[in-house]
Amino acid sequence: TNGACKVVLASAIAKELLAEVASGLQTRERPPRLYGFLANEDPAARMYADWTAKTCRENGFDFILRKVDREDLEDELRTANVDDEVDGIIVYYPVFGSRRDQTLQWTVSMYKDVEGLSPQLISNMYQNIRFLDPPNNTRKSILPCTPLAVIKILEHLNIYNTFLDYSKRLFGRRITVINRSEVVGRPLAALLANDGAEVYSVDVTGVQQFSRGGGLKKQEHEVRDMDGWGLEQCLPISDVVISGVPGDRYKVPTGLIREGAVCINFSSEKNFNPDIKEKASIYVPAIGKVTIVVLMRNLLRIVQNKPSINGL
Ligand code: NAD
């Protein structure tokens, strides 16, 4: 009965992106260097750091793990910000597990922020500003890794229609995103809407619609509260369902999903039941491997964005 559903693994998608990153790397004089700051004892963070180290090194990037006391981290970040040997910076969160973590996020220079979480980068993203140097438009703004990984997956699966103009390629698609966190769900909903989709962003507080309006008349997306809406309204009309609810208890109700929908899970646990394969046309069970390649791609962007010595 699973015959019709294609299960697509992140590794296959990562491979294609890696080839693009590898060709970009060839033009660099030295391997781009990433500093990973680990200031907690969280085993998941340690695992992610080790995994990043391995993937970076296997692909010609230089990764240096910096284990620091969390009270020293802000100073360490300021030093790395002005150190020419350091191209990119990533901090493994949570550090304090409180609002203080946001101060750390703000401390990382936007010119070294591979995660794309600096205030200016986030603000560019929400406003659909794609370059750092308008009107020249030679230096691309850095996008947050996990949302961008989802976009790269949708491109790989041809959900982006390349017959349409750039930034309109999701026109006509309805997409449900379950999770509206500040680091993944909300930026993802905004990016998809900026590319032309009608997005239903679902969280425990309710459903919001992100969209550029009829005929994509608006330059950037607008957000509307969908009073009285729940998954019952969103799922049956969605071409794509993207879920990222933490914990192993949450499951997207398969019965509500449209026949032939494309289903993507970015939670570290499985948000879809096994019977999703009897409903979906394409199922992507995990995306972590793509996220790491996007991180390297962001690092490459950052070194490409640097003005050359003679200022050109
Ligand atoms: P988070 O805890 O900050 O946010 C989770 C969000 O989901 C919250 O807004 C919460 O209210 C919402 N939520 C909880 N229950 C819900 C429900 N029943 N329906 C709708 N929304 C619900 O977590 P996060 O940083 O957004 O990460 C989410 C998941 O994605 C985690 O499992 C994390 O490990 C994973 N993650 C994966 C990658 C990757 O590359 N694969 C990257 C980052 C995070």
Short mmCIF file of C-alpha atoms and ligand atoms in Angstrom, two decimals:
data_model
loop_
_atom_site.label_atom_id
_atom_site.label_comp_id
_atom_site.label_asym_id
_atom_site.label_seq_id
_atom_site.Cartn_x
_atom_site.Cartn_y
_atom_site.Cartn_z
CA THR A 1 0.00 0.00 0.00
CA ASN A 2 2.99 2.37 0.28
CA GLY A 3 3.67 2.13 -3.40
CA ALA A 4 2.74 5.66 -4.40
CA CYS A 5 4.63 7.59 -1.72
CA LYS A 6 8.23 8.59 -2.31
CA VAL A 7 10.27 8.79 0.89
CA VAL A 8 13.08 11.29 0.34
CA LEU A 9 16.04 11.23 2.70
CA ALA A 10 17.88 14.39 3.73
CA SER A 11 21.20 12.82 2.71
CA ALA A 12 20.13 12.72 -0.94
CA ILE A 13 19.15 16.38 -0.91
CA ALA A 14 22.27 17.36 1.06
CA LYS A 15 24.43 15.76 -1.62
CA GLU A 16 23.13 18.05 -4.36
CA LEU A 17 23.65 21.15 -2.22
CA LEU A 18 27.13 19.98 -1.24
CA ALA A 19 28.17 19.92 -4.87
CA GLU A 20 27.18 23.58 -5.17
CA VAL A 21 29.09 24.45 -2.00
CA ALA A 22 32.16 22.51 -3.18
CA SER A 23 32.38 24.43 -6.44
CA GLY A 24 32.10 27.74 -4.57
CA LEU A 25 34.91 26.67 -2.26
CA GLN A 26 37.32 26.09 -5.14
CA THR A 27 37.68 29.81 -5.68
CA ARG A 28 38.79 30.50 -2.08
CA GLU A 29 42.43 30.91 -1.14
CA ARG A 30 42.04 29.30 2.26
CA PRO A 31 39.31 27.19 3.84
CA PRO A 32 36.64 29.37 5.47
CA ARG A 33 36.97 29.09 9.24
CA LEU A 34 34.01 28.55 11.56
CA TYR A 35 34.21 29.00 15.33
CA GLY A 36 31.68 26.92 17.26
CA PHE A 37 31.10 28.17 20.81
CA LEU A 38 29.97 25.54 23.29
CA ALA A 39 29.19 26.86 26.75
CA ASN A 40 26.82 24.24 28.11
CA GLU A 41 26.95 20.58 29.09
CA ASP A 42 23.96 19.66 26.95
CA PRO A 43 24.73 16.32 25.25
CA ALA A 44 22.50 17.21 22.26
CA ALA A 45 24.46 20.45 21.71
CA ARG A 46 27.75 18.54 21.98
CA MET A 47 26.52 16.00 19.45
CA TYR A 48 25.43 18.72 17.04
CA ALA A 49 28.81 20.45 17.45
CA ASP A 50 30.72 17.22 16.76
CA TRP A 51 28.54 16.52 13.77
CA THR A 52 29.11 20.03 12.39
CA ALA A 53 32.86 19.60 12.92
CA LYS A 54 32.89 16.33 11.00
CA THR A 55 30.78 17.61 8.10
CA CYS A 56 32.81 20.82 7.84
CA ARG A 57 36.15 19.05 7.80
CA GLU A 58 35.02 16.44 5.30
CA ASN A 59 34.05 19.25 2.95
CA GLY A 60 37.02 21.57 3.08
CA PHE A 61 35.90 23.95 5.83
CA ASP A 62 37.87 24.68 8.96
CA PHE A 63 35.90 24.15 12.17
CA ILE A 64 37.26 25.06 15.58
CA LEU A 65 35.30 24.08 18.68
CA ARG A 66 35.68 26.64 21.46
CA LYS A 67 34.60 25.33 24.87
CA VAL A 68 34.15 28.34 27.12
CA ASP A 69 32.65 29.27 30.46
CA ARG A 70 29.26 30.83 29.78
CA GLU A 71 30.15 33.93 31.81
CA ASP A 72 33.06 34.55 29.40
CA LEU A 73 31.07 33.95 26.24
CA GLU A 74 30.06 37.55 25.50
CA ASP A 75 33.70 38.69 25.65
CA GLU A 76 34.80 35.70 23.58
CA LEU A 77 32.25 36.60 20.92
CA ARG A 78 33.41 40.22 20.79
CA THR A 79 36.99 39.04 20.30
CA ALA A 80 35.99 36.63 17.53
CA ASN A 81 33.94 39.38 15.86
CA VAL A 82 37.10 41.41 15.16
CA ASP A 83 39.50 38.49 14.58
CA ASP A 84 40.29 38.32 10.84
CA GLU A 85 41.13 34.62 11.14
CA VAL A 86 37.52 33.87 12.09
CA ASP A 87 35.07 33.92 9.19
CA GLY A 88 31.96 32.56 10.83
CA ILE A 89 30.53 32.10 14.32
CA ILE A 90 27.95 29.68 15.69
CA VAL A 91 26.81 29.48 19.31
CA TYR A 92 25.20 26.31 20.63
CA TYR A 93 22.04 27.20 22.51
CA PRO A 94 20.69 27.11 25.14
CA VAL A 95 23.51 28.80 27.06
CA PHE A 96 21.60 30.40 29.93
CA GLY A 97 18.20 29.15 28.81
CA SER A 98 16.73 32.58 29.49
CA ARG A 99 16.38 35.93 27.74
CA ARG A 100 20.08 36.38 28.27
CA ASP A 101 20.59 34.04 25.32
CA GLN A 102 19.11 36.73 23.11
CA THR A 103 21.82 39.15 24.22
CA LEU A 104 24.37 36.59 23.04
CA GLN A 105 22.59 36.33 19.70
CA TRP A 106 22.79 40.11 19.33
CA THR A 107 26.49 40.12 20.19
CA VAL A 108 27.51 37.98 17.21
CA SER A 109 28.53 40.25 14.31
CA MET A 110 26.02 40.14 11.46
CA TYR A 111 28.99 39.75 9.10
CA LYS A 112 29.97 36.48 10.79
CA ASP A 113 26.57 35.11 11.77
CA VAL A 114 26.20 31.79 9.89
CA GLU A 115 22.92 31.07 11.66
CA GLY A 116 21.29 34.22 10.31
CA LEU A 117 19.88 35.23 13.69
CA SER A 118 21.30 38.76 13.97
CA PRO A 119 18.64 41.44 14.35
CA GLN A 120 19.45 43.13 11.02
CA LEU A 121 19.42 39.82 9.12
CA ILE A 122 16.12 38.78 10.71
CA SER A 123 14.63 42.16 9.94
CA ASN A 124 15.78 41.95 6.29
CA MET A 125 14.15 38.55 6.03
CA TYR A 126 10.77 39.64 7.35
CA GLN A 127 10.78 42.66 5.04
CA ASN A 128 11.79 40.56 2.03
CA ILE A 129 15.02 42.55 1.61
CA ARG A 130 17.41 40.10 0.00
CA PHE A 131 20.66 42.05 -0.21
CA LEU A 132 22.90 43.84 2.29
CA ASP A 133 24.00 46.54 -0.19
CA PRO A 134 21.03 47.90 -2.12
CA PRO A 135 20.94 49.11 -4.83
CA ASN A 136 24.15 47.33 -5.91
CA ASN A 137 22.75 43.99 -4.75
CA THR A 138 26.04 42.09 -4.75
CA ARG A 139 26.03 40.92 -1.12
CA LYS A 140 23.27 38.52 -0.18
CA SER A 141 21.62 38.76 3.21
CA ILE A 142 22.10 35.58 5.28
CA LEU A 143 18.96 33.54 6.01
CA PRO A 144 18.36 31.40 9.11
CA CYS A 145 19.65 27.85 8.55
CA THR A 146 16.70 25.60 9.36
CA PRO A 147 14.07 27.63 7.48
CA LEU A 148 16.46 27.88 4.52
CA ALA A 149 17.05 24.11 4.68
CA VAL A 150 13.30 23.57 4.29
CA ILE A 151 13.27 25.91 1.29
CA LYS A 152 16.16 24.05 -0.33
CA ILE A 153 14.21 20.83 0.17
CA LEU A 154 11.10 22.33 -1.47
CA GLU A 155 13.27 23.47 -4.39
CA HIS A 156 14.76 20.01 -4.71
CA LEU A 157 11.26 18.49 -4.79
CA ASN A 158 10.17 20.96 -7.50
CA ILE A 159 7.53 22.51 -5.27
CA TYR A 160 9.15 25.77 -6.36
CA ASN A 161 7.95 26.21 -9.93
CA THR A 162 10.94 27.53 -11.88
CA PHE A 163 8.69 28.43 -14.81
CA LEU A 164 7.52 31.34 -12.66
CA ASP A 165 9.59 34.43 -11.88
CA TYR A 166 11.97 34.47 -8.93
CA SER A 167 10.18 35.31 -5.65
CA LYS A 168 6.82 34.15 -7.10
CA ARG A 169 7.66 30.49 -7.47
CA LEU A 170 5.30 29.30 -4.72
CA PHE A 171 2.33 31.24 -6.11
CA GLY A 172 -0.75 29.04 -5.86
CA ARG A 173 0.69 26.73 -3.19
CA ARG A 174 -0.97 26.35 0.16
CA ILE A 175 1.41 25.33 2.90
CA THR A 176 0.78 24.48 6.56
CA VAL A 177 3.67 24.99 9.00
CA ILE A 178 3.09 23.47 12.45
CA ASN A 179 5.35 25.39 14.91
CA ARG A 180 5.66 29.18 15.10
CA SER A 181 8.90 29.51 17.09
CA GLU A 182 11.08 32.57 16.53
CA VAL A 183 14.01 30.50 15.24
CA VAL A 184 12.22 28.18 12.84
CA GLY A 185 8.44 28.27 12.39
CA ARG A 186 7.75 31.99 12.08
CA PRO A 187 10.70 32.84 9.80
CA LEU A 188 9.84 29.81 7.67
CA ALA A 189 6.21 30.92 7.27
CA ALA A 190 7.42 34.41 6.30
CA LEU A 191 9.95 33.16 3.73
CA LEU A 192 7.40 30.88 2.07
CA ALA A 193 4.84 33.68 1.92
CA ASN A 194 7.44 36.09 0.52
CA ASP A 195 8.01 33.54 -2.26
CA GLY A 196 4.30 33.63 -3.07
CA ALA A 197 2.71 30.83 -1.02
CA GLU A 198 -0.39 31.09 1.13
CA VAL A 199 0.85 29.83 4.48
CA TYR A 200 -1.09 28.61 7.49
CA SER A 201 1.12 28.95 10.53
CA VAL A 202 -0.16 26.75 13.35
CA ASP A 203 0.86 26.91 16.99
CA VAL A 204 -0.81 26.21 20.34
CA THR A 205 -2.04 29.82 20.36
CA GLY A 206 -3.91 29.44 17.07
CA VAL A 207 -3.59 29.75 13.31
CA GLN A 208 -2.22 32.72 11.36
CA GLN A 209 -2.22 33.19 7.61
CA PHE A 210 0.94 34.60 6.01
CA SER A 211 0.44 35.81 2.45
CA ARG A 212 1.25 38.55 -0.06
CA GLY A 213 -2.42 38.95 -0.85
CA GLY A 214 -4.45 38.42 -4.02
CA GLY A 215 -2.26 38.43 -7.14
CA LEU A 216 0.82 38.80 -4.88
CA LYS A 217 0.25 42.55 -5.01
CA LYS A 218 2.17 43.18 -1.81
CA GLN A 219 5.97 43.25 -1.88
CA GLU A 220 6.18 41.52 1.48
CA HIS A 221 3.84 39.19 3.33
CA GLU A 222 1.05 40.18 5.71
CA VAL A 223 -0.14 38.25 8.73
CA ARG A 224 -3.79 37.64 9.59
CA ASP A 225 -5.26 35.84 12.62
CA MET A 226 -7.51 33.02 11.49
CA ASP A 227 -10.08 32.98 14.27
CA GLY A 228 -11.73 29.63 14.80
CA TRP A 229 -9.24 27.83 12.55
CA GLY A 230 -7.35 24.69 13.49
CA LEU A 231 -5.69 21.81 11.68
CA GLU A 232 -9.19 20.70 10.60
CA GLN A 233 -9.33 23.77 8.34
CA CYS A 234 -5.68 23.93 7.23
CA LEU A 235 -4.67 20.38 6.45
CA PRO A 236 -7.39 19.34 3.97
CA ILE A 237 -6.49 22.29 1.69
CA SER A 238 -2.69 22.20 2.02
CA ASP A 239 -0.41 20.96 -0.78
CA VAL A 240 2.51 20.88 1.64
CA VAL A 241 2.57 20.13 5.37
CA ILE A 242 5.68 20.98 7.38
CA SER A 243 5.79 19.96 11.03
CA GLY A 244 8.31 20.70 13.79
CA VAL A 245 6.71 20.06 17.16
CA PRO A 246 9.23 19.01 19.82
CA GLY A 247 8.59 15.80 21.79
CA ASP A 248 7.57 12.29 20.75
CA ARG A 249 3.91 12.58 21.78
CA TYR A 250 2.79 14.90 19.01
CA LYS A 251 1.47 13.37 15.78
CA VAL A 252 -0.09 15.18 12.81
CA PRO A 253 -3.52 13.58 12.21
CA THR A 254 -3.02 11.68 8.95
CA GLY A 255 -6.76 11.55 8.31
CA LEU A 256 -6.93 15.33 7.80
CA ILE A 257 -4.08 15.48 5.30
CA ARG A 258 -4.89 15.88 1.61
CA GLU A 259 -4.35 12.88 -0.61
CA GLY A 260 -1.01 13.38 -2.38
CA ALA A 261 0.29 16.14 -0.09
CA VAL A 262 4.02 16.67 0.42
CA CYS A 263 4.93 16.12 4.10
CA ILE A 264 8.14 17.28 5.75
CA ASN A 265 9.19 16.71 9.36
CA PHE A 266 11.86 18.94 10.92
CA SER A 267 11.28 17.98 14.56
CA SER A 268 13.94 15.76 16.08
CA GLU A 269 11.06 13.38 16.84
CA LYS A 270 8.73 11.87 14.27
CA ASN A 271 5.69 14.14 13.95
CA PHE A 272 4.05 11.96 11.28
CA ASN A 273 2.59 8.50 11.86
CA PRO A 274 3.87 5.64 9.68
CA ASP A 275 0.54 5.64 7.80
CA ILE A 276 1.55 8.99 6.25
CA LYS A 277 3.05 6.88 3.47
CA GLU A 278 -0.45 5.84 2.47
CA LYS A 279 -1.51 9.48 2.07
CA ALA A 280 1.47 11.61 1.03
CA SER A 281 2.99 11.76 -2.44
CA ILE A 282 6.37 12.69 -0.93
CA TYR A 283 7.51 12.27 2.66
CA VAL A 284 10.73 13.74 4.07
CA PRO A 285 11.17 12.22 7.56
CA ALA A 286 14.08 14.42 8.76
CA ILE A 287 16.08 17.41 7.55
CA GLY A 288 19.15 17.74 9.85
CA LYS A 289 21.70 16.82 7.19
CA VAL A 290 20.43 19.53 4.89
CA THR A 291 20.57 22.10 7.71
CA ILE A 292 24.30 21.46 8.23
CA VAL A 293 25.05 21.91 4.53
CA VAL A 294 23.05 25.15 4.58
CA LEU A 295 25.22 26.27 7.50
CA MET A 296 28.33 25.70 5.35
CA ARG A 297 26.66 27.45 2.43
CA ASN A 298 25.98 30.44 4.68
CA LEU A 299 29.63 30.45 5.73
CA LEU A 300 30.67 30.46 2.09
CA ARG A 301 28.25 33.35 1.43
CA ILE A 302 29.82 35.27 4.28
CA VAL A 303 33.35 34.99 2.85
CA GLN A 304 32.04 35.77 -0.64
CA ASN A 305 30.29 38.87 0.77
CA LYS A 306 33.57 40.29 2.10
CA PRO A 307 34.86 43.21 0.10
CA SER A 308 38.22 42.24 -1.45
CA ILE A 309 41.45 43.90 -0.28
CA ASN A 310 41.33 46.67 -2.87
CA GLY A 311 37.77 47.46 -1.91
CA LEU A 312 36.03 45.98 -4.94
P1 NAD B 1 10.81 25.56 20.21
O1 NAD B 1 10.59 24.74 21.43
O2 NAD B 1 11.44 26.89 20.31
O3 NAD B 1 9.42 25.81 19.48
C1 NAD B 1 8.45 24.83 19.33
C2 NAD B 1 7.16 25.48 18.90
O4 NAD B 1 6.19 24.48 18.64
C3 NAD B 1 6.61 26.40 19.97
O5 NAD B 1 6.22 27.62 19.38
C4 NAD B 1 5.45 25.61 20.51
O6 NAD B 1 4.43 26.39 21.07
C5 NAD B 1 4.99 24.87 19.28
N1 NAD B 1 4.13 23.74 19.58
C6 NAD B 1 4.19 22.88 20.62
N2 NAD B 1 3.18 22.01 20.54
C7 NAD B 1 2.46 22.31 19.45
C8 NAD B 1 1.30 21.77 18.87
N3 NAD B 1 0.67 20.72 19.40
N4 NAD B 1 0.82 22.32 17.74
C9 NAD B 1 1.45 23.39 17.20
N5 NAD B 1 2.54 23.95 17.71
C10 NAD B 1 3.05 23.41 18.83
O7 NAD B 1 11.61 24.62 19.21
P2 NAD B 1 12.29 24.96 17.80
O8 NAD B 1 13.62 25.56 18.01
O9 NAD B 1 11.32 25.64 16.91
O10 NAD B 1 12.53 23.49 17.27
C11 NAD B 1 11.43 22.63 17.04
C12 NAD B 1 11.92 21.23 16.72
O11 NAD B 1 12.73 21.26 15.58
C13 NAD B 1 12.76 20.57 17.80
O12 NAD B 1 12.47 19.20 17.83
C14 NAD B 1 14.16 20.79 17.33
O13 NAD B 1 15.03 19.78 17.81
C15 NAD B 1 13.98 20.68 15.85
N6 NAD B 1 15.00 21.38 15.07
C16 NAD B 1 15.48 20.73 13.99
C17 NAD B 1 16.42 21.32 13.19
C18 NAD B 1 16.91 20.58 12.01
O14 NAD B 1 17.75 21.08 11.25
N7 NAD B 1 16.43 19.39 11.76
C19 NAD B 1 16.89 22.59 13.48
C20 NAD B 1 16.36 23.27 14.57
C21 NAD B 1 15.40 22.66 15.35
#
